[in-house]
Amino acid sequence: ADIVGPEGSSIEPVGWAEADVTLAGQTVRHPVILARKFNQKLLLGTDFMFEIGLVLDIQDR
């Protein structure tokens, strides 16, 4: 299955790895997708946010 970026085009995934991601002093080993056409260094998905217990309160900003 192809993976698309926010604009709808393929990010051309080439594989995956596990990486240690540290956010707010908490380190989690998490699977990451390696891609050819992705302009950002990192995109955190909802699976990662759920794993670390991050709660987004969009209504109250």
PDB file of N, CA and C in Angstrom:
ATOM      1  N   ALA A   1       0.840  -1.191   0.000  1.00  0.00           N
ATOM      2  CA  ALA A   1       0.000   0.000   0.000  1.00  0.00           C
ATOM      3  C   ALA A   1       0.877   1.243   0.000  1.00  0.00           C
ATOM      4  N   ASP A   2       0.482   2.211  -0.791  1.00  0.00           N
ATOM      5  CA  ASP A   2       1.235   3.453  -0.873  1.00  0.00           C
ATOM      6  C   ASP A   2       0.840   4.363   0.284  1.00  0.00           C
ATOM      7  N   ILE A   3       1.730   5.235   0.651  1.00  0.00           N
ATOM      8  CA  ILE A   3       1.468   6.206   1.710  1.00  0.00           C
ATOM      9  C   ILE A   3       1.552   7.584   1.083  1.00  0.00           C
ATOM     10  N   VAL A   4       0.547   8.406   1.336  1.00  0.00           N
ATOM     11  CA  VAL A   4       0.512   9.735   0.741  1.00  0.00           C
ATOM     12  C   VAL A   4       0.721  10.803   1.798  1.00  0.00           C
ATOM     13  N   GLY A   5       1.268  11.931   1.361  1.00  0.00           N
ATOM     14  CA  GLY A   5       1.487  13.073   2.239  1.00  0.00           C
ATOM     15  C   GLY A   5       0.235  13.922   2.335  1.00  0.00           C
ATOM     16  N   PRO A   6       0.320  15.049   3.038  1.00  0.00           N
ATOM     17  CA  PRO A   6      -0.850  15.904   3.260  1.00  0.00           C
ATOM     18  C   PRO A   6      -1.482  16.425   1.969  1.00  0.00           C
ATOM     19  N   GLU A   7      -0.665  16.591   0.917  1.00  0.00           N
ATOM     20  CA  GLU A   7      -1.204  17.122  -0.339  1.00  0.00           C
ATOM     21  C   GLU A   7      -1.749  16.028  -1.253  1.00  0.00           C
ATOM     22  N   GLY A   8      -1.634  14.764  -0.831  1.00  0.00           N
ATOM     23  CA  GLY A   8      -2.217  13.662  -1.571  1.00  0.00           C
ATOM     24  C   GLY A   8      -1.285  12.901  -2.495  1.00  0.00           C
ATOM     25  N   SER A   9      -0.029  13.338  -2.644  1.00  0.00           N
ATOM     26  CA  SER A   9       0.901  12.611  -3.509  1.00  0.00           C
ATOM     27  C   SER A   9       1.733  11.628  -2.683  1.00  0.00           C
ATOM     28  N   SER A  10       2.294  10.639  -3.356  1.00  0.00           N
ATOM     29  CA  SER A  10       3.070   9.597  -2.686  1.00  0.00           C
ATOM     30  C   SER A  10       4.324  10.169  -2.031  1.00  0.00           C
ATOM     31  N   ILE A  11       4.635   9.692  -0.823  1.00  0.00           N
ATOM     32  CA  ILE A  11       5.899  10.078  -0.179  1.00  0.00           C
ATOM     33  C   ILE A  11       6.998   9.074  -0.517  1.00  0.00           C
ATOM     34  N   GLU A  12       6.670   8.094  -1.330  1.00  0.00           N
ATOM     35  CA  GLU A  12       7.587   7.046  -1.773  1.00  0.00           C
ATOM     36  C   GLU A  12       8.298   6.358  -0.607  1.00  0.00           C
ATOM     37  N   PRO A  13       7.543   5.604   0.196  1.00  0.00           N
ATOM     38  CA  PRO A  13       8.168   4.883   1.307  1.00  0.00           C
ATOM     39  C   PRO A  13       9.163   3.851   0.794  1.00  0.00           C
ATOM     40  N   VAL A  14      10.309   3.757   1.479  1.00  0.00           N
ATOM     41  CA  VAL A  14      11.351   2.811   1.063  1.00  0.00           C
ATOM     42  C   VAL A  14      11.650   1.769   2.130  1.00  0.00           C
ATOM     43  N   GLY A  15      11.044   1.891   3.292  1.00  0.00           N
ATOM     44  CA  GLY A  15      11.276   0.930   4.357  1.00  0.00           C
ATOM     45  C   GLY A  15      10.857   1.502   5.694  1.00  0.00           C
ATOM     46  N   TRP A  16      11.242   0.792   6.736  1.00  0.00           N
ATOM     47  CA  TRP A  16      10.919   1.267   8.079  1.00  0.00           C
ATOM     48  C   TRP A  16      12.042   0.886   9.020  1.00  0.00           C
ATOM     49  N   ALA A  17      12.047   1.547  10.168  1.00  0.00           N
ATOM     50  CA  ALA A  17      13.039   1.280  11.210  1.00  0.00           C
ATOM     51  C   ALA A  17      12.382   1.580  12.544  1.00  0.00           C
ATOM     52  N   GLU A  18      13.102   1.317  13.620  1.00  0.00           N
ATOM     53  CA  GLU A  18      12.644   1.740  14.940  1.00  0.00           C
ATOM     54  C   GLU A  18      13.589   2.827  15.414  1.00  0.00           C
ATOM     55  N   ALA A  19      13.024   3.875  15.993  1.00  0.00           N
ATOM     56  CA  ALA A  19      13.830   5.003  16.448  1.00  0.00           C
ATOM     57  C   ALA A  19      13.417   5.387  17.857  1.00  0.00           C
ATOM     58  N   ASP A  20      14.382   5.882  18.631  1.00  0.00           N
ATOM     59  CA  ASP A  20      14.078   6.437  19.948  1.00  0.00           C
ATOM     60  C   ASP A  20      13.679   7.890  19.751  1.00  0.00           C
ATOM     61  N   VAL A  21      12.463   8.227  20.153  1.00  0.00           N
ATOM     62  CA  VAL A  21      11.945   9.583  20.021  1.00  0.00           C
ATOM     63  C   VAL A  21      11.757  10.139  21.422  1.00  0.00           C
ATOM     64  N   THR A  22      12.370  11.299  21.696  1.00  0.00           N
ATOM     65  CA  THR A  22      12.242  11.932  23.003  1.00  0.00           C
ATOM     66  C   THR A  22      11.421  13.204  22.855  1.00  0.00           C
ATOM     67  N   LEU A  23      10.379  13.311  23.655  1.00  0.00           N
ATOM     68  CA  LEU A  23       9.495  14.464  23.637  1.00  0.00           C
ATOM     69  C   LEU A  23       9.128  14.783  25.075  1.00  0.00           C
ATOM     70  N   ALA A  24       9.397  16.009  25.499  1.00  0.00           N
ATOM     71  CA  ALA A  24       9.095  16.451  26.866  1.00  0.00           C
ATOM     72  C   ALA A  24       9.724  15.532  27.906  1.00  0.00           C
ATOM     73  N   GLY A  25      10.953  15.089  27.639  1.00  0.00           N
ATOM     74  CA  GLY A  25      11.676  14.271  28.598  1.00  0.00           C
ATOM     75  C   GLY A  25      11.304  12.802  28.619  1.00  0.00           C
ATOM     76  N   GLN A  26      10.367  12.400  27.786  1.00  0.00           N
ATOM     77  CA  GLN A  26       9.938  11.002  27.729  1.00  0.00           C
ATOM     78  C   GLN A  26      10.453  10.383  26.433  1.00  0.00           C
ATOM     79  N   THR A  27      11.189   9.265  26.547  1.00  0.00           N
ATOM     80  CA  THR A  27      11.733   8.584  25.374  1.00  0.00           C
ATOM     81  C   THR A  27      10.949   7.312  25.103  1.00  0.00           C
ATOM     82  N   VAL A  28      10.561   7.152  23.844  1.00  0.00           N
ATOM     83  CA  VAL A  28       9.785   5.992  23.417  1.00  0.00           C
ATOM     84  C   VAL A  28      10.439   5.426  22.163  1.00  0.00           C
ATOM     85  N   ARG A  29      10.619   4.115  22.106  1.00  0.00           N
ATOM     86  CA  ARG A  29      11.074   3.460  20.873  1.00  0.00           C
ATOM     87  C   ARG A  29       9.831   3.223  20.033  1.00  0.00           C
ATOM     88  N   HIS A  30       9.862   3.730  18.800  1.00  0.00           N
ATOM     89  CA  HIS A  30       8.653   3.715  17.974  1.00  0.00           C
ATOM     90  C   HIS A  30       9.010   3.378  16.527  1.00  0.00           C
ATOM     91  N   PRO A  31       8.167   2.602  15.836  1.00  0.00           N
ATOM     92  CA  PRO A  31       8.430   2.322  14.422  1.00  0.00           C
ATOM     93  C   PRO A  31       8.251   3.585  13.583  1.00  0.00           C
ATOM     94  N   VAL A  32       9.152   3.775  12.621  1.00  0.00           N
ATOM     95  CA  VAL A  32       9.087   4.939  11.734  1.00  0.00           C
ATOM     96  C   VAL A  32       9.174   4.470  10.287  1.00  0.00           C
ATOM     97  N   ILE A  33       8.574   5.236   9.398  1.00  0.00           N
ATOM     98  CA  ILE A  33       8.613   4.950   7.965  1.00  0.00           C
ATOM     99  C   ILE A  33       9.667   5.847   7.331  1.00  0.00           C
ATOM    100  N   LEU A  34      10.519   5.263   6.505  1.00  0.00           N
ATOM    101  CA  LEU A  34      11.535   6.009   5.771  1.00  0.00           C
ATOM    102  C   LEU A  34      10.987   6.298   4.380  1.00  0.00           C
ATOM    103  N   ALA A  35      11.108   7.561   3.932  1.00  0.00           N
ATOM    104  CA  ALA A  35      10.503   7.949   2.661  1.00  0.00           C
ATOM    105  C   ALA A  35      11.436   8.831   1.842  1.00  0.00           C
ATOM    106  N   ARG A  36      11.298   8.740   0.526  1.00  0.00           N
ATOM    107  CA  ARG A  36      12.101   9.561  -0.388  1.00  0.00           C
ATOM    108  C   ARG A  36      11.556  10.973  -0.530  1.00  0.00           C
ATOM    109  N   LYS A  37      10.249  11.102  -0.656  1.00  0.00           N
ATOM    110  CA  LYS A  37       9.639  12.403  -0.959  1.00  0.00           C
ATOM    111  C   LYS A  37       8.821  12.912   0.222  1.00  0.00           C
ATOM    112  N   PHE A  38       9.516  13.316   1.251  1.00  0.00           N
ATOM    113  CA  PHE A  38       8.843  13.908   2.412  1.00  0.00           C
ATOM    114  C   PHE A  38       9.719  15.045   2.888  1.00  0.00           C
ATOM    115  N   ASN A  39       9.229  16.264   2.832  1.00  0.00           N
ATOM    116  CA  ASN A  39      10.051  17.448   3.086  1.00  0.00           C
ATOM    117  C   ASN A  39      10.281  17.759   4.555  1.00  0.00           C
ATOM    118  N   GLN A  40       9.552  17.131   5.444  1.00  0.00           N
ATOM    119  CA  GLN A  40       9.704  17.386   6.872  1.00  0.00           C
ATOM    120  C   GLN A  40      10.681  16.384   7.473  1.00  0.00           C
ATOM    121  N   LYS A  41      11.313  16.757   8.575  1.00  0.00           N
ATOM    122  CA  LYS A  41      12.217  15.823   9.252  1.00  0.00           C
ATOM    123  C   LYS A  41      11.443  14.730   9.967  1.00  0.00           C
ATOM    124  N   LEU A  42      10.244  15.067  10.452  1.00  0.00           N
ATOM    125  CA  LEU A  42       9.482  14.127  11.260  1.00  0.00           C
ATOM    126  C   LEU A  42       8.013  14.506  11.234  1.00  0.00           C
ATOM    127  N   LEU A  43       7.163  13.511  11.200  1.00  0.00           N
ATOM    128  CA  LEU A  43       5.724  13.711  11.330  1.00  0.00           C
ATOM    129  C   LEU A  43       5.232  12.727  12.376  1.00  0.00           C
ATOM    130  N   LEU A  44       4.714  13.245  13.476  1.00  0.00           N
ATOM    131  CA  LEU A  44       4.210  12.379  14.542  1.00  0.00           C
ATOM    132  C   LEU A  44       2.747  12.054  14.269  1.00  0.00           C
ATOM    133  N   GLY A  45       2.449  10.778  14.208  1.00  0.00           N
ATOM    134  CA  GLY A  45       1.081  10.348  13.954  1.00  0.00           C
ATOM    135  C   GLY A  45       0.300  10.153  15.238  1.00  0.00           C
ATOM    136  N   THR A  46      -0.981   9.907  15.088  1.00  0.00           N
ATOM    137  CA  THR A  46      -1.827   9.717  16.263  1.00  0.00           C
ATOM    138  C   THR A  46      -1.440   8.464  17.034  1.00  0.00           C
ATOM    139  N   ASP A  47      -0.855   7.470  16.352  1.00  0.00           N
ATOM    140  CA  ASP A  47      -0.417   6.267  17.069  1.00  0.00           C
ATOM    141  C   ASP A  47       0.668   6.609  18.083  1.00  0.00           C
ATOM    142  N   PHE A  48       1.598   7.480  17.709  1.00  0.00           N
ATOM    143  CA  PHE A  48       2.651   7.908  18.631  1.00  0.00           C
ATOM    144  C   PHE A  48       2.057   8.742  19.769  1.00  0.00           C
ATOM    145  N   MET A  49       1.173   9.665  19.424  1.00  0.00           N
ATOM    146  CA  MET A  49       0.557  10.519  20.444  1.00  0.00           C
ATOM    147  C   MET A  49      -0.198   9.679  21.468  1.00  0.00           C
ATOM    148  N   PHE A  50      -0.907   8.664  21.009  1.00  0.00           N
ATOM    149  CA  PHE A  50      -1.642   7.775  21.907  1.00  0.00           C
ATOM    150  C   PHE A  50      -0.673   7.017  22.813  1.00  0.00           C
ATOM    151  N   GLU A  51       0.435   6.540  22.233  1.00  0.00           N
ATOM    152  CA  GLU A  51       1.404   5.747  22.997  1.00  0.00           C
ATOM    153  C   GLU A  51       2.006   6.529  24.162  1.00  0.00           C
ATOM    154  N   ILE A  52       2.271   7.828  23.964  1.00  0.00           N
ATOM    155  CA  ILE A  52       2.882   8.611  25.045  1.00  0.00           C
ATOM    156  C   ILE A  52       1.842   9.301  25.927  1.00  0.00           C
ATOM    157  N   GLY A  53       0.564   9.155  25.591  1.00  0.00           N
ATOM    158  CA  GLY A  53      -0.485   9.742  26.412  1.00  0.00           C
ATOM    159  C   GLY A  53      -0.732  11.215  26.147  1.00  0.00           C
ATOM    160  N   LEU A  54      -0.363  11.690  24.953  1.00  0.00           N
ATOM    161  CA  LEU A  54      -0.574  13.092  24.603  1.00  0.00           C
ATOM    162  C   LEU A  54      -2.055  13.350  24.385  1.00  0.00           C
ATOM    163  N   VAL A  55      -2.560  14.422  24.974  1.00  0.00           N
ATOM    164  CA  VAL A  55      -3.951  14.814  24.796  1.00  0.00           C
ATOM    165  C   VAL A  55      -3.969  16.186  24.145  1.00  0.00           C
ATOM    166  N   LEU A  56      -4.592  16.295  22.980  1.00  0.00           N
ATOM    167  CA  LEU A  56      -4.719  17.569  22.285  1.00  0.00           C
ATOM    168  C   LEU A  56      -6.064  18.188  22.625  1.00  0.00           C
ATOM    169  N   ASP A  57      -6.038  19.409  23.121  1.00  0.00           N
ATOM    170  CA  ASP A  57      -7.268  20.137  23.410  1.00  0.00           C
ATOM    171  C   ASP A  57      -7.384  21.238  22.367  1.00  0.00           C
ATOM    172  N   ILE A  58      -7.931  20.891  21.226  1.00  0.00           N
ATOM    173  CA  ILE A  58      -7.997  21.825  20.106  1.00  0.00           C
ATOM    174  C   ILE A  58      -8.995  22.943  20.384  1.00  0.00           C
ATOM    175  N   GLN A  59     -10.061  22.641  21.084  1.00  0.00           N
ATOM    176  CA  GLN A  59     -11.084  23.643  21.356  1.00  0.00           C
ATOM    177  C   GLN A  59     -10.530  24.792  22.196  1.00  0.00           C
ATOM    178  N   ASP A  60      -9.749  24.486  23.243  1.00  0.00           N
ATOM    179  CA  ASP A  60      -9.213  25.530  24.118  1.00  0.00           C
ATOM    180  C   ASP A  60      -7.828  26.011  23.703  1.00  0.00           C
ATOM    181  N   ARG A  61      -7.274  25.410  22.652  1.00  0.00           N
ATOM    182  CA  ARG A  61      -5.952  25.741  22.123  1.00  0.00           C
ATOM    183  C   ARG A  61      -4.912  25.577  23.182  1.00  0.00           C
TER     184      ARG A  61
END
